[in-house]
Amino acid sequence: MAKKLIALAFTLIILFAVLIAIIVFIVHSIAKPEQKLASGRLTLKKVGPNQVVVDNGIIQVTFSSPQGLITGIKYKGFDNVLNNKIKNRGYWDVMWYEPGQEQLIDLLEGVKFNVINQTSEHVEISFSRAWKISQRGSLVPLNVDKRYIIRRGVSGIYVYAVLEKLKGWPTVDMDQTRIVFKLNTKFDFMAISDQQQKIMPSEIDRDITNKRAKPLAYKEAVRLINPQNRIFKGQVDDKYMYSMENKDNKVHGWISSDQRVGFWMITPSDEFRVCGPPKQELTSHVGPTTLSMFTSLHYAGKDMNTTYTSMEPWKKVYGPVFVYLNSASSPNRLWTDAKRQMVAEVHSWPYDFVKSVDYPLHQQRGTVKGQFFVMDRYISKSKLFGKFAFVGLAMPGKAGSWQTENKGYQFWTTADRMGIFTITNVRPGSYNLYAWVSGHIGDYKYERDITITPGREIDVGAILYEPPRIGATLWEIGKPDRTAAEFYIPDPDPTLSTKLYLNNSYQPQDRFRQYGLWDRYTALYPRNDLVYIVGVSDYKKDWFKGCIYFQGKLLFFSPRHTTTWQIVFRLKAVIKTGNYTFRMALAAATTANLSVRINVPTSKPIFMIGLIGQDNAIARHGIHGLYNLYDINVGGNLLRVGNNTIFLTQDRRWGSFTGVMYDYLRLESPPEV
């Protein structure tokens, strides 16, 4: 009897194991994209005098030669996933000009084709050109080497370029560097995040001449009047609604609902991007278009130094980025697989198959680690962990200079809850170590330069940041997080709203992405400007997102007149001989002039910023641009016991997009004796 029971139990265990195996197989089959990996060999061939074709059995990629434009990508049911009706449909470009000359666009077309590496597993090809002085004024003064890598069994293309400017070549501004893909119009569904994905209008729907759309305040924005798909009627389309911060911009792209094919731009590293983790950039937009933005003035303006002088040699590797194609039964599965592939690419960085002397491999790179602390004695008597601080390496400069630096490489990480950080895979070179942390104002810079050599690990140990502080906090408005997100953001004009999400849903937390918010201040404050009463008002409800058009995390804006916001606060006692400190952190500014007065609105300002800001974050639906912190001395003789008022006036009237966004405001008492 016992033996029978044991045999029965054993049989049940086997059956259970088989059942589990079947379930796992079914789940795996459902989740796995319909990707059939071909066993055919990787081939490269020249087709006539002007084309190069690389085929790995999964994708077939056609390049113009020797220009190096991608003219065709054959995949699944697509003879070309790119738009055959557009001449330039897979290309690099640089927006450039010499001082005093008109702006030009250079497609970085090559004049020489080379096979860099060809094996059964891997093909790397190059389209290059060397600049000559005779080309001055027609081509950007750069040596160009565009590289493409296609690997056996891999459904995509690795793309990078080495750009070089030699000493003595003309001074030039290069405001934008990018890769552009114009896709087949069968791609109709766009995804840039888990939440932000939906069926999109078409390029035809944006046609103003045929009265399908109505122009708005700038050329990128239109209101859809007679779209082919009626669900878009009345909505606004604007590519800046789909911008993302570098730190979040890892994968985005398009899906063809009909063909069940996805086209994705995957960025495995931010080292070649500019201006640090918060820099906002374009992603994908109506066209259908997919971008990889390396350098641009978006959300920063010419505060970025994009001028390369004649005495300044420069070389930089942009990429590789990975153009990934997949196939599955639904948009959700395509997006899930694209994210999976993104994670795989990130974990593979730096790639071991790139054949360029300018691209250091893993063993040729270094590591920096340490622990970041914050000390603010008015918050805590002991030092605090720099919880989730952003810590990074960038070219040497002053504290905070990383947010306008674009010529070198940057390497960033996020510290853990205890402030412990490790920055890996750093290219050899000299850097400064920078940091900032939400909840504290200002920027940190490590006192010594960091020199990275191949294979070296540098432990900086415990580093301590002491944020600007003179005295105790008397009051504060907002949170020091470098954005205006916590302030009041009004609902958009219902005639100009855009449904940015799947199933045309509306997410209140992303109100700032809506068009026309710059007009909402005057609707809410038609006669009198904002008055904020400390201890009574709630900044989440009563402090407008921007000021003077946007006065900032306070929106402070009115195109009709100078805008003055008031902060009313009570003091039980005043040290007449002491100096109080007013901290004012701005999250964005565009051609603004902000002045500060105490108690008498007609008095001479105690502080004026002067003309500041070119980030244009107001027009481009940003919740921040560039961060600026101002420390303003307020003499005790200007204050009084009882009610006091700080007047914030934005008096520059250069259009609807002039103004500032606040990040955080704080009044401190005089220092303790």
XYZ file of C-alpha atoms in Angstrom, residues 29-389:
361
model
C 5.226 32.160 -26.409
C 2.600 34.826 -25.806
C 5.057 37.344 -24.384
C 7.758 36.739 -26.933
C 7.607 38.999 -29.996
C 7.094 37.309 -33.317
C 10.770 37.560 -34.196
C 12.054 34.896 -36.486
C 15.842 34.847 -36.398
C 17.226 33.780 -39.731
C 20.086 31.350 -39.932
C 21.285 32.895 -43.200
C 24.694 34.468 -43.322
C 25.404 38.159 -42.996
C 26.049 39.698 -46.418
C 27.330 43.015 -47.707
C 27.243 43.957 -51.356
C 27.447 46.966 -53.632
C 24.445 47.402 -55.921
C 25.489 49.527 -58.860
C 27.714 52.546 -58.307
C 25.530 54.300 -55.725
C 24.183 51.742 -53.244
C 25.444 49.452 -50.497
C 23.163 46.744 -49.099
C 23.677 44.838 -45.847
C 21.412 41.854 -45.124
C 21.401 39.605 -42.062
C 18.298 37.600 -42.949
C 16.113 39.618 -40.591
C 16.555 43.121 -41.931
C 17.980 44.393 -45.185
C 19.425 47.904 -45.060
C 20.224 49.995 -48.125
C 22.631 52.935 -47.977
C 23.392 55.588 -50.553
C 27.094 55.414 -51.365
C 29.317 57.201 -50.678
C 26.895 59.656 -48.986
C 25.896 57.227 -46.233
C 22.178 58.061 -46.067
C 19.876 55.179 -45.093
C 17.452 54.932 -47.991
C 15.733 51.645 -47.217
C 15.081 49.152 -44.421
C 13.298 45.977 -45.480
C 11.641 44.125 -42.604
C 8.740 41.676 -42.306
C 5.939 42.845 -44.610
C 7.606 46.177 -45.337
C 9.651 46.618 -48.494
C 10.744 49.830 -46.768
C 9.847 50.940 -43.254
C 11.022 54.407 -44.313
C 8.988 56.820 -46.402
C 9.873 56.259 -50.072
C 8.172 59.513 -51.043
C 10.741 61.591 -49.140
C 14.252 61.978 -50.533
C 16.010 62.269 -47.176
C 14.476 59.671 -44.908
C 17.313 58.278 -42.777
C 20.055 60.803 -42.182
C 22.310 62.835 -39.908
C 22.316 66.612 -39.905
C 24.091 69.511 -38.210
C 22.646 73.024 -37.936
C 25.591 75.429 -38.168
C 26.787 78.887 -39.132
C 29.874 81.034 -39.048
C 29.565 84.260 -36.994
C 27.517 86.826 -38.860
C 26.415 84.353 -41.542
C 23.067 82.684 -42.154
C 22.252 79.358 -40.561
C 22.790 76.277 -42.727
C 21.993 72.569 -42.475
C 24.619 69.992 -43.421
C 23.535 66.378 -43.944
C 27.096 65.206 -43.281
C 27.174 63.319 -46.556
C 30.252 61.201 -47.062
C 32.533 61.120 -50.117
C 34.288 57.842 -49.286
C 32.948 54.388 -48.450
C 34.955 51.833 -46.446
C 34.337 48.443 -44.923
C 35.760 48.704 -41.408
C 35.059 45.144 -40.324
C 33.330 42.175 -41.932
C 32.965 38.771 -40.311
C 30.264 36.130 -40.211
C 28.884 37.844 -37.080
C 29.369 41.522 -37.703
C 29.606 44.172 -40.435
C 30.759 47.728 -39.739
C 30.841 50.232 -42.589
C 31.971 53.837 -42.834
C 30.944 56.839 -44.924
C 33.428 59.641 -44.384
C 34.728 62.950 -45.635
C 37.661 65.232 -44.814
C 36.996 68.977 -44.750
C 38.998 71.333 -46.973
C 39.354 75.104 -46.742
C 37.927 75.398 -50.266
C 34.611 74.115 -48.840
C 34.315 76.986 -46.378
C 30.814 78.433 -46.360
C 29.210 75.379 -47.945
C 30.061 72.542 -45.549
C 30.414 72.591 -41.782
C 34.166 72.571 -40.981
C 34.313 69.026 -39.641
C 35.937 65.757 -40.524
C 33.049 63.291 -40.620
C 33.069 59.527 -40.145
C 29.580 58.004 -40.020
C 29.490 54.367 -38.961
C 26.803 51.690 -39.223
C 26.955 48.233 -37.633
C 24.692 45.296 -38.446
C 25.095 42.034 -36.563
C 24.022 38.503 -37.315
C 20.718 37.583 -35.640
C 20.079 41.162 -34.475
C 17.006 43.038 -35.654
C 18.429 46.509 -35.922
C 21.208 48.939 -36.829
C 23.838 50.461 -34.545
C 24.580 54.032 -35.610
C 27.350 56.387 -34.524
C 29.594 59.125 -35.891
C 32.992 60.608 -35.098
C 33.048 64.371 -35.710
C 36.304 66.320 -35.554
C 37.280 69.994 -35.886
C 40.985 70.761 -36.187
C 42.770 73.720 -34.682
C 42.930 76.645 -37.079
C 39.682 75.835 -38.839
C 37.045 78.633 -38.936
C 35.083 79.571 -35.842
C 31.652 78.022 -36.116
C 28.451 77.630 -34.116
C 26.844 74.185 -34.184
C 23.475 74.494 -32.483
C 22.023 71.101 -33.330
C 23.264 67.589 -34.139
C 20.834 64.725 -34.650
C 19.732 61.598 -36.520
C 16.358 61.707 -38.295
C 14.142 58.890 -39.585
C 11.063 59.661 -41.684
C 8.887 56.556 -41.540
C 6.386 54.868 -43.788
C 2.956 56.420 -43.232
C 1.616 53.027 -42.131
C 3.201 53.786 -38.755
C 0.277 55.326 -36.880
C 0.815 54.580 -33.172
C 3.507 56.418 -31.189
C 4.969 55.398 -27.804
C 7.485 57.321 -25.725
C 6.666 56.038 -22.233
C 4.386 53.582 -20.443
C 1.717 56.273 -20.189
C 2.360 58.465 -23.197
C 1.398 56.364 -26.205
C -1.523 56.557 -28.599
C -2.787 56.613 -32.170
C -1.466 59.812 -33.749
C -2.698 62.257 -36.379
C -0.929 62.236 -39.728
C 1.259 64.809 -41.433
C -1.652 65.476 -43.812
C -3.794 66.464 -40.815
C -1.339 69.312 -40.118
C -1.825 70.791 -43.590
C -2.726 74.462 -43.237
C -3.002 75.222 -46.940
C -5.840 72.709 -47.373
C -7.499 73.964 -44.191
C -7.107 70.686 -42.351
C -5.352 72.618 -39.575
C -5.183 76.138 -38.215
C -1.833 77.782 -37.410
C -1.182 78.780 -33.820
C 1.403 80.970 -32.091
C 4.430 79.266 -33.681
C 4.957 77.000 -36.677
C 5.321 73.740 -34.750
C 1.833 74.047 -33.218
C -1.415 73.666 -35.151
C -5.036 73.083 -34.197
C -6.549 70.182 -36.120
C -9.749 71.356 -37.815
C -10.554 68.644 -40.353
C -8.381 65.612 -39.562
C -8.836 62.287 -41.340
C -9.510 60.647 -37.978
C -12.304 62.630 -36.312
C -11.139 61.846 -32.787
C -8.399 64.449 -33.264
C -10.743 67.271 -34.262
C -10.085 70.379 -32.201
C -6.901 69.041 -30.630
C -3.493 70.682 -30.868
C -0.489 68.926 -32.345
C 2.984 70.151 -31.401
C 6.166 68.082 -31.351
C 7.335 69.739 -28.122
C 4.494 68.074 -26.223
C 6.486 64.845 -26.541
C 9.816 66.103 -25.196
C 11.515 64.134 -22.429
C 14.422 64.581 -20.041
C 17.628 62.788 -21.023
C 17.484 60.598 -17.927
C 14.114 59.192 -19.026
C 14.675 59.170 -22.772
C 15.923 55.623 -23.403
C 13.437 54.230 -25.920
C 10.725 55.747 -28.081
C 9.263 55.138 -31.508
C 6.386 54.122 -33.708
C 4.152 51.115 -34.371
C 2.343 50.124 -37.548
C -1.002 48.836 -36.306
C -1.685 47.253 -39.683
C 1.653 45.464 -40.106
C 2.229 44.863 -36.361
C 5.756 46.182 -36.642
C 7.631 48.535 -34.307
C 10.429 50.994 -35.107
C 12.376 52.163 -32.056
C 15.200 54.510 -31.169
C 17.166 53.090 -28.232
C 19.820 55.175 -26.474
C 21.929 52.880 -24.271
C 24.065 55.616 -22.696
C 23.839 59.350 -22.009
C 27.606 59.915 -22.134
C 27.448 61.646 -25.530
C 24.378 63.725 -24.672
C 24.661 67.277 -23.379
C 23.687 69.388 -20.370
C 23.141 66.584 -17.874
C 20.193 64.366 -16.851
C 17.467 67.080 -16.776
C 18.123 68.316 -20.341
C 14.897 68.007 -22.296
C 14.859 66.889 -25.898
C 12.558 65.969 -28.736
C 11.729 62.286 -29.205
C 9.234 61.130 -31.852
C 6.481 63.198 -33.392
C 3.939 63.404 -36.208
C 5.405 62.632 -39.597
C 5.819 59.880 -38.574
C 9.293 60.940 -37.422
C 11.751 59.448 -34.948
C 14.783 61.393 -33.724
C 17.988 60.858 -31.845
C 18.950 64.304 -30.561
C 22.584 64.727 -29.562
C 22.902 68.511 -29.302
C 20.289 71.254 -29.490
C 19.357 74.572 -27.907
C 15.971 73.199 -26.816
C 15.084 74.196 -23.236
C 18.512 75.833 -22.807
C 19.095 78.417 -25.551
C 22.408 80.052 -26.300
C 23.383 79.903 -22.645
C 24.817 76.657 -23.958
C 28.204 77.368 -25.462
C 27.825 75.989 -28.971
C 30.590 78.176 -30.419
C 33.737 76.330 -31.498
C 36.572 78.813 -31.971
C 39.318 78.588 -34.568
C 41.882 77.907 -31.838
C 39.813 75.130 -30.292
C 40.404 71.573 -31.552
C 37.490 69.249 -30.854
C 36.484 65.651 -31.435
C 33.478 63.725 -30.189
C 31.826 60.351 -30.739
C 28.041 60.562 -30.916
C 26.492 57.160 -30.209
C 26.197 54.359 -30.911
C 22.435 54.416 -30.685
C 20.401 51.374 -31.699
C 17.600 51.445 -34.265
C 15.495 48.428 -33.304
C 12.715 46.750 -35.269
C 10.317 44.185 -33.863
C 7.090 42.386 -34.650
C 4.336 41.213 -32.303
C 0.578 40.841 -32.123
C -0.268 44.100 -30.313
C 1.116 47.551 -29.515
C 1.495 46.586 -25.864
C 3.658 43.568 -26.711
C 5.720 45.595 -29.152
C 6.315 48.279 -26.513
C 7.125 45.691 -23.833
C 9.646 44.036 -26.114
C 11.192 47.393 -27.048
C 11.726 48.112 -23.350
C 13.242 44.674 -22.874
C 15.638 45.327 -25.733
C 16.498 48.736 -24.271
C 17.476 47.121 -20.973
C 19.644 44.609 -22.822
C 21.416 47.397 -24.725
C 22.018 49.408 -21.555
C 23.531 46.366 -19.848
C 25.764 45.747 -22.873
C 27.281 49.254 -22.752
C 30.008 49.912 -23.703
C 29.672 47.635 -26.703
C 32.545 45.251 -27.367
C 32.019 45.121 -31.132
C 32.620 48.787 -32.070
C 35.750 49.145 -34.204
C 36.861 52.737 -33.648
C 39.994 53.914 -31.879
C 37.906 56.810 -30.557
C 35.500 54.487 -28.741
C 37.083 53.021 -25.580
C 36.021 49.529 -24.600
C 35.086 48.468 -21.073
C 38.640 47.644 -19.985
C 39.796 51.044 -21.256
C 37.433 52.932 -18.983
C 37.397 53.806 -15.293
C 35.107 54.041 -12.276
C 34.414 56.661 -9.597
C 32.583 55.880 -6.379
C 31.872 57.505 -3.039
C 29.168 58.590 -0.619
C 27.376 61.928 -0.785
C 26.232 63.743 2.353
C 24.406 67.024 2.956
C 24.933 69.276 5.958
C 22.364 71.973 6.737
C 22.458 72.737 10.444
C 19.096 74.476 10.295
C 17.505 71.209 9.192
C 19.593 68.711 11.159
C 22.447 68.927 13.643
C 24.077 65.948 11.964
C 24.875 65.382 8.319
C 22.187 63.833 6.138
C 22.492 61.125 3.533
C 22.389 62.597 0.021
C 19.396 60.422 -0.775
C 18.881 59.928 -4.515
C 21.290 62.728 -5.381
